[in-house]
mmCIF file of C-alpha atoms in Angstrom:
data_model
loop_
_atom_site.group_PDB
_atom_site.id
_atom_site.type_symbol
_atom_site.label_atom_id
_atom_site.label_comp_id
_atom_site.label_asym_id
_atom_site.label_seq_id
_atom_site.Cartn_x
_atom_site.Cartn_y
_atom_site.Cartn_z
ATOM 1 C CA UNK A 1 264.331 38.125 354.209
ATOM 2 C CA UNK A 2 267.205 40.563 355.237
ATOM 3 C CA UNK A 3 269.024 37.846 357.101
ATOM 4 C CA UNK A 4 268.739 39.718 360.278
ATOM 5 C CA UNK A 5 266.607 38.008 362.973
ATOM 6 C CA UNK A 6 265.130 40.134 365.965
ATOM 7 C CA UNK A 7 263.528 38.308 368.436
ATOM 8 C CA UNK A 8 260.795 38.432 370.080
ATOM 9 C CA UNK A 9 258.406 39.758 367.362
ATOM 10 C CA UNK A 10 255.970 41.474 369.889
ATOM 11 C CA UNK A 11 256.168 42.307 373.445
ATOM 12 C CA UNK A 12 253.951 43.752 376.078
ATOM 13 C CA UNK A 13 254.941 44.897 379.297
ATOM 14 C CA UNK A 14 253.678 46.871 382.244
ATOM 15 C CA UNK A 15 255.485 50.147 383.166
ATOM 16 C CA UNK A 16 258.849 49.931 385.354
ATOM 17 C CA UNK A 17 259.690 46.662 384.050
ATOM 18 C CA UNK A 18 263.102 45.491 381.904
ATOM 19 C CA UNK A 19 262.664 43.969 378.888
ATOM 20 C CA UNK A 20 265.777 42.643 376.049
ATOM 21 C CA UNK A 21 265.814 42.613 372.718
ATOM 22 C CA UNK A 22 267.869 40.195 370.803
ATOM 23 C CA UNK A 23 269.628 40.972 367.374
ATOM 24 C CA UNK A 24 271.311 38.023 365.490
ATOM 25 C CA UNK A 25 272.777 39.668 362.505
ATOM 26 C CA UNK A 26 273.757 38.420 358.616
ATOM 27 C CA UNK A 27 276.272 36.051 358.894
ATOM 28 C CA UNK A 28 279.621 37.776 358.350
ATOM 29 C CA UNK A 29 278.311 41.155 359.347
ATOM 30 C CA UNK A 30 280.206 43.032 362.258
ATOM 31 C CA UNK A 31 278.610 45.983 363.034
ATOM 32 C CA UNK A 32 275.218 45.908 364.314
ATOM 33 C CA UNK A 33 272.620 49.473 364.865
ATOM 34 C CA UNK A 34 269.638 49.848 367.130
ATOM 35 C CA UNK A 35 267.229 52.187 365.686
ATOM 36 C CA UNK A 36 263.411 53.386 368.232
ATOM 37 C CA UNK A 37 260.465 54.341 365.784
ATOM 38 C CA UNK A 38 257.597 55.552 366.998
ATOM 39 C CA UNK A 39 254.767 57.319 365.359
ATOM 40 C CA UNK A 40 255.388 60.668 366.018
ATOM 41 C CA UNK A 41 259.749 60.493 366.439
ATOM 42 C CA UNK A 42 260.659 58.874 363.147
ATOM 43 C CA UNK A 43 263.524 56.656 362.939
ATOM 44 C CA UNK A 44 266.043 56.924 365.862
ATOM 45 C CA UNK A 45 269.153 56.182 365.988
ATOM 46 C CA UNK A 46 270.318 54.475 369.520
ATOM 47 C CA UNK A 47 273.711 52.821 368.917
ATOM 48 C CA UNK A 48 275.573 51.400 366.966
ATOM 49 C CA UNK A 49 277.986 48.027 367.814
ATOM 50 C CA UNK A 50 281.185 46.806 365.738
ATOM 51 C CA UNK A 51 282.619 43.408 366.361
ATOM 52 C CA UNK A 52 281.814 44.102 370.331
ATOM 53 C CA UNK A 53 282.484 47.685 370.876
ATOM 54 C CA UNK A 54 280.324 50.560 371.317
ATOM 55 C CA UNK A 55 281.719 52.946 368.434
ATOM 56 C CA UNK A 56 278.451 55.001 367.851
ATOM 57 C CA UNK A 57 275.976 56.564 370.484
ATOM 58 C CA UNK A 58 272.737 58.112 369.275
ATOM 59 C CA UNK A 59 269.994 59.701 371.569
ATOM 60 C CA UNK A 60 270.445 56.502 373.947
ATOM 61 C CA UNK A 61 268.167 56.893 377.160
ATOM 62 C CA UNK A 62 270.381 56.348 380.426
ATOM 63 C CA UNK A 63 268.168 53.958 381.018
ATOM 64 C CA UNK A 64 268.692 51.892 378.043
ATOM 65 C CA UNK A 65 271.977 49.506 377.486
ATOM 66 C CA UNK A 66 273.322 47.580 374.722
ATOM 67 C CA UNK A 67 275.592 44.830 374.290
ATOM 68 C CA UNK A 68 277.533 43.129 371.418
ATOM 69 C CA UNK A 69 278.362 39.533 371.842
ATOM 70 C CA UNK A 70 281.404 37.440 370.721
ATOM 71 C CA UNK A 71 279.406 35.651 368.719
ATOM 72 C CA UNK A 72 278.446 39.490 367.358
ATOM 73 C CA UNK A 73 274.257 39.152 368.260
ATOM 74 C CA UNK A 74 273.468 42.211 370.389
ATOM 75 C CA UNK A 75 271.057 42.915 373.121
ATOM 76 C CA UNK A 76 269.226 45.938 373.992
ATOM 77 C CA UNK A 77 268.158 46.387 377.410
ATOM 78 C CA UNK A 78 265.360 48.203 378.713
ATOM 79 C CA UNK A 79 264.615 49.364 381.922
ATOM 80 C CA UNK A 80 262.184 51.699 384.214
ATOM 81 C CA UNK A 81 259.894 51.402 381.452
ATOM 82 C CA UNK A 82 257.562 54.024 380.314
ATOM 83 C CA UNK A 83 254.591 54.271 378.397
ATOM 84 C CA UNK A 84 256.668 56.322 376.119
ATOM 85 C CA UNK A 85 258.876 53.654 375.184
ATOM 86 C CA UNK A 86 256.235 51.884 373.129
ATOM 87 C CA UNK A 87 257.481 51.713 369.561
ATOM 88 C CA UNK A 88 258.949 49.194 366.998
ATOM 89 C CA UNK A 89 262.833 48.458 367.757
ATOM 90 C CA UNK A 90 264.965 47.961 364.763
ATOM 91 C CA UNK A 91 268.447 46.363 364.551
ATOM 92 C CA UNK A 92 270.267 46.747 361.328
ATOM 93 C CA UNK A 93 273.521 44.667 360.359
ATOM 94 C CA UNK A 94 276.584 45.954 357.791
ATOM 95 C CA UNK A 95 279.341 44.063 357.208
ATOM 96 C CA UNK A 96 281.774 47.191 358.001
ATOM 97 C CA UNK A 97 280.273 50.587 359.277
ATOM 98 C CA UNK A 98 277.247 51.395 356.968
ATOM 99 C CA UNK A 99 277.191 54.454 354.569
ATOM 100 C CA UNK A 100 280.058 54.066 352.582
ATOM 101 C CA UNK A 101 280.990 52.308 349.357
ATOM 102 C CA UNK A 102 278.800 48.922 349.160
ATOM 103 C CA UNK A 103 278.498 48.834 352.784
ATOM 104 C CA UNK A 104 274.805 48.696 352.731
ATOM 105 C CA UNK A 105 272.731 47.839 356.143
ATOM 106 C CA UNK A 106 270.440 45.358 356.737
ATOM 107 C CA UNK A 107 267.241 45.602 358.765
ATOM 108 C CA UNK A 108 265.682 42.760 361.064
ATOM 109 C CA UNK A 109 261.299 42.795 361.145
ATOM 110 C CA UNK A 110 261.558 44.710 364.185
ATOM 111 C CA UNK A 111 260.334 44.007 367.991
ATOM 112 C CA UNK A 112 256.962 46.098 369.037
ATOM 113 C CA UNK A 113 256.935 47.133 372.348
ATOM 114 C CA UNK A 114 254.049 47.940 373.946
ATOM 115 C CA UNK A 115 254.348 49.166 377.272
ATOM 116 C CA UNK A 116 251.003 49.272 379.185
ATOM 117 C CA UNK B 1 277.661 63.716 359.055
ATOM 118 C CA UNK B 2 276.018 66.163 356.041
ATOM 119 C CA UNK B 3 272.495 67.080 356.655
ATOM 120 C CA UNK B 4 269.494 66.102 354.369
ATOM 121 C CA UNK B 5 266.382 67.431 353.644
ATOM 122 C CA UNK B 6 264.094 66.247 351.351
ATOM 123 C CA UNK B 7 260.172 67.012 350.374
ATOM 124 C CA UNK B 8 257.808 65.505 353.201
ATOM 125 C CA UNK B 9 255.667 63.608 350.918
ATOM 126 C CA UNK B 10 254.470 63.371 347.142
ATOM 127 C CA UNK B 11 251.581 61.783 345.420
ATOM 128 C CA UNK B 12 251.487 60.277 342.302
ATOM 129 C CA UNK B 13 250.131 57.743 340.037
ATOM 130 C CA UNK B 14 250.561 53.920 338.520
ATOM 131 C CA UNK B 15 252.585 54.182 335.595
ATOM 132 C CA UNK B 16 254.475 57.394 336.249
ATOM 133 C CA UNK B 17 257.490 58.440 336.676
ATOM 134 C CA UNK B 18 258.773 59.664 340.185
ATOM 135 C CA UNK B 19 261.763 61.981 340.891
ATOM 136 C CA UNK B 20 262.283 62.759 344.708
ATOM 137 C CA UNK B 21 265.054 64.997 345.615
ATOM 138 C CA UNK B 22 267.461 65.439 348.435
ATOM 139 C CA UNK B 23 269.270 68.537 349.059
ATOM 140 C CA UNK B 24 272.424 67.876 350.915
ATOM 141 C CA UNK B 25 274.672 71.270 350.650
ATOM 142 C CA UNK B 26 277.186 70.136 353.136
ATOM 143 C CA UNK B 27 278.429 66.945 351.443
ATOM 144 C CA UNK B 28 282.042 65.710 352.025
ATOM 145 C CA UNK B 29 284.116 64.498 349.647
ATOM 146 C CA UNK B 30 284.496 61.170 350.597
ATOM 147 C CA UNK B 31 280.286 60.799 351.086
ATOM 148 C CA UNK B 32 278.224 58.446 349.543
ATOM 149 C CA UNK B 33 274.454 58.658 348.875
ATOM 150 C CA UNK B 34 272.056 56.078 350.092
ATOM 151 C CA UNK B 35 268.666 55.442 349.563
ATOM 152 C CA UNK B 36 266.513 53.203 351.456
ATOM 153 C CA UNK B 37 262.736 52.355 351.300
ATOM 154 C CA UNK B 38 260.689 51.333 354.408
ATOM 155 C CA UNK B 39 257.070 49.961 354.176
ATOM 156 C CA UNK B 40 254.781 50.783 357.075
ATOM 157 C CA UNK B 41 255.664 48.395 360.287
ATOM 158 C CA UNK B 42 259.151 47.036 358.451
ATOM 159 C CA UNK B 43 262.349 47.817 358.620
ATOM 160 C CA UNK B 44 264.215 50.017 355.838
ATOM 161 C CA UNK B 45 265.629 48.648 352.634
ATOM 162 C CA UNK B 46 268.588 49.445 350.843
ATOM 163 C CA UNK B 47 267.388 50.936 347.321
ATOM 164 C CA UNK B 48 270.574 52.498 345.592
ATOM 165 C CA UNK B 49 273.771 54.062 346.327
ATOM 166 C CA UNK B 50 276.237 56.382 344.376
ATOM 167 C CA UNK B 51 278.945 59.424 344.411
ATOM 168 C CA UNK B 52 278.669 61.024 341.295
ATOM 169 C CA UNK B 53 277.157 60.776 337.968
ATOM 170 C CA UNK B 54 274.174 58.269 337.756
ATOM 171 C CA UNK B 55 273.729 55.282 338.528
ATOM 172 C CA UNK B 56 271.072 52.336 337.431
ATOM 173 C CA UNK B 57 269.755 49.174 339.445
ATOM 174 C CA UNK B 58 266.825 47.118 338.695
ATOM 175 C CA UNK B 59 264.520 49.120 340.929
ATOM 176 C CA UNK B 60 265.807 52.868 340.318
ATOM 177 C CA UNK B 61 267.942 55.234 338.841
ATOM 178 C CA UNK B 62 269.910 58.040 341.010
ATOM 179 C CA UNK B 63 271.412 61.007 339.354
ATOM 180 C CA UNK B 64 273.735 63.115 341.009
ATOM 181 C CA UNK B 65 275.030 66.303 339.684
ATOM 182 C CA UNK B 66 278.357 67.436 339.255
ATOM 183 C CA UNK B 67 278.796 69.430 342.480
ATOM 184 C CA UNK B 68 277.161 66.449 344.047
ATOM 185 C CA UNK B 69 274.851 69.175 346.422
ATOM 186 C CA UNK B 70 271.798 67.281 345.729
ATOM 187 C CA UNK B 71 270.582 64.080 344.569
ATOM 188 C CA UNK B 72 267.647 62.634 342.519
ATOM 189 C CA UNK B 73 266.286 59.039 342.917
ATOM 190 C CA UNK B 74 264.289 58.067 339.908
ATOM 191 C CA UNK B 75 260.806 55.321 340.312
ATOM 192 C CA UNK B 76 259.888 54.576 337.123
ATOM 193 C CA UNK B 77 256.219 53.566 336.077
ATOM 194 C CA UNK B 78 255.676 53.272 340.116
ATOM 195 C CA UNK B 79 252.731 50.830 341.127
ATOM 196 C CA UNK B 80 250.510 51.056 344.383
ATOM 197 C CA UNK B 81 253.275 48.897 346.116
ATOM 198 C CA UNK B 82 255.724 51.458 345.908
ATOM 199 C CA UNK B 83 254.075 53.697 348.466
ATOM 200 C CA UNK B 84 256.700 53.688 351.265
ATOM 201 C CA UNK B 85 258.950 56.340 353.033
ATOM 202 C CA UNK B 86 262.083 56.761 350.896
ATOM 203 C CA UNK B 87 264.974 58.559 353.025
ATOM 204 C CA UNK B 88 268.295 59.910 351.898
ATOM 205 C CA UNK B 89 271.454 59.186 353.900
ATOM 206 C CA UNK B 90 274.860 60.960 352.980
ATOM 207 C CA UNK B 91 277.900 59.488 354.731
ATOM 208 C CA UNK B 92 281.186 57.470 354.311
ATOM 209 C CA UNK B 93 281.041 54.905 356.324
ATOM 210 C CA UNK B 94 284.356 55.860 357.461
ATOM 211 C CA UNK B 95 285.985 55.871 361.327
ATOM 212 C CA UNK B 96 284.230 54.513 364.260
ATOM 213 C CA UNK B 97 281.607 57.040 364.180
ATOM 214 C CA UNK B 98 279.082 56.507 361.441
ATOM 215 C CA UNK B 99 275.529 56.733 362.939
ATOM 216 C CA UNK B 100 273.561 55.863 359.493
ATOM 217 C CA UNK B 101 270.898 58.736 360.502
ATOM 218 C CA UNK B 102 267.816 58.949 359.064
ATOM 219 C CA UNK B 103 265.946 61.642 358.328
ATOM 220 C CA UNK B 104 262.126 62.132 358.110
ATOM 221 C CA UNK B 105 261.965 60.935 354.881
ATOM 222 C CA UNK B 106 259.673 61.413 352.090
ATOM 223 C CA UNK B 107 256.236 59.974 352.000
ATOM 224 C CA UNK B 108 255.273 58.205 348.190
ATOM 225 C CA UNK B 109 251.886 57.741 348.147
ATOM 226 C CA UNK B 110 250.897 55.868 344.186
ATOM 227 C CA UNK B 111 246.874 56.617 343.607
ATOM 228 C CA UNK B 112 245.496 53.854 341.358
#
């Protein structure tokens, strides 16, 4: 167990709907990443959070948001779905930004979206 | 943030040694190398880190040479639960704009 809870585990939807995804990271962590896989893109990076601002923006769709709380769980927002939006969301946790010394990051189970 | 590139997949055995290499030319000097393992349908896991020399956890070894251009993370007598994607990240985790991207990864697939 990472310590990184993403909820829900699953989730179907029908296209041109909004769906959020909830991130509740390690305790003491303050940055927070949103990473799309899908089978044939790999891991994606979206965006990255730290203590509740934006400070990193990957290949975000327009019609994708993000949020970081005060109480540092994030959100991810998606909207105008697609069929191509299926895949498995991951949020990550760090306690600082990720990638340096002992700043390693954390991954939650994921959320599969399947968008029919 | 330094670009890796690493073999798409290998194939080995139970019992054997692994070595998978990352290439990463355009290292900075205040980088770090990550490695992280991901199982299919679950998120990535931190294996190792380092910035120079070698360095030894309970899982794997990573050896990085002097000019710090490549890296080498070392499986040792891998099992069947070992076959994952391993990636290599370079970065430093400095300034606001660390985006921790992954790469394609390498493929590990351990034949009984």
């Amino acid at each position: 167990d990472s310590g990184v809870t993403q909820t829900p585990k699953h989730l179907i939807t029908a296209t041109g709907q909004r769906v959020t995804l909830r991130c509740s990271p390690r305790s003491g962590d303050l940055s927070v990443y949103w990473y799309q896989q899908s089978l044939d893109q790999g891991l994606q990076f979206l965006i990255q959070y730290y203590n509740g601002e934006e400070r990193a923006k990957g290949n975000i769709l327009e019609r994708f948001s993000a949020q970081q709380f005060p109480d540092l769980h994030s959100e991810l927002n998606l909207s105008s779905l697609e069929l191509g939006d299926s895949a498995l969301y991951f949020c990550a946790s760090s306690v600082g930004v990720a990638g340096g010394m002992n700043t390693e990051a954390f991954f939650g189970q994921g959320t599969r979206l399947t968008v029919v | 943030l330094a670009k890796t590139t690493q073999p798409i997949s290998m194939d080995s055995y139970e019992g054997q040694e692994v070595n998978i290499t990352c290439s990463h030319n355009n290292i900075a000097t205040n980088d770090y190398i990550t490695w992280y393992q991901q199982f299919p349908s679950q998120g990535p896991r931190f294996i190792i880190q380092g910035y120079k020399t070698k360095v030894t956890n309970e899982v794997a070894s990573l050896f990085i040479p002097a000019d710090r251009k490549s890296s080498t993370l070392s499986l040792p007598r891998v099992s069947l639960s070992d076959t994952a994607v391993y990636y290599c990240l370079v970065g430093d985790g400095g300034g606001a704009t660390n985006k921790l991207i992954f790469g394609t990864g390498t493929l590990l697939a351990v034949q009984p």
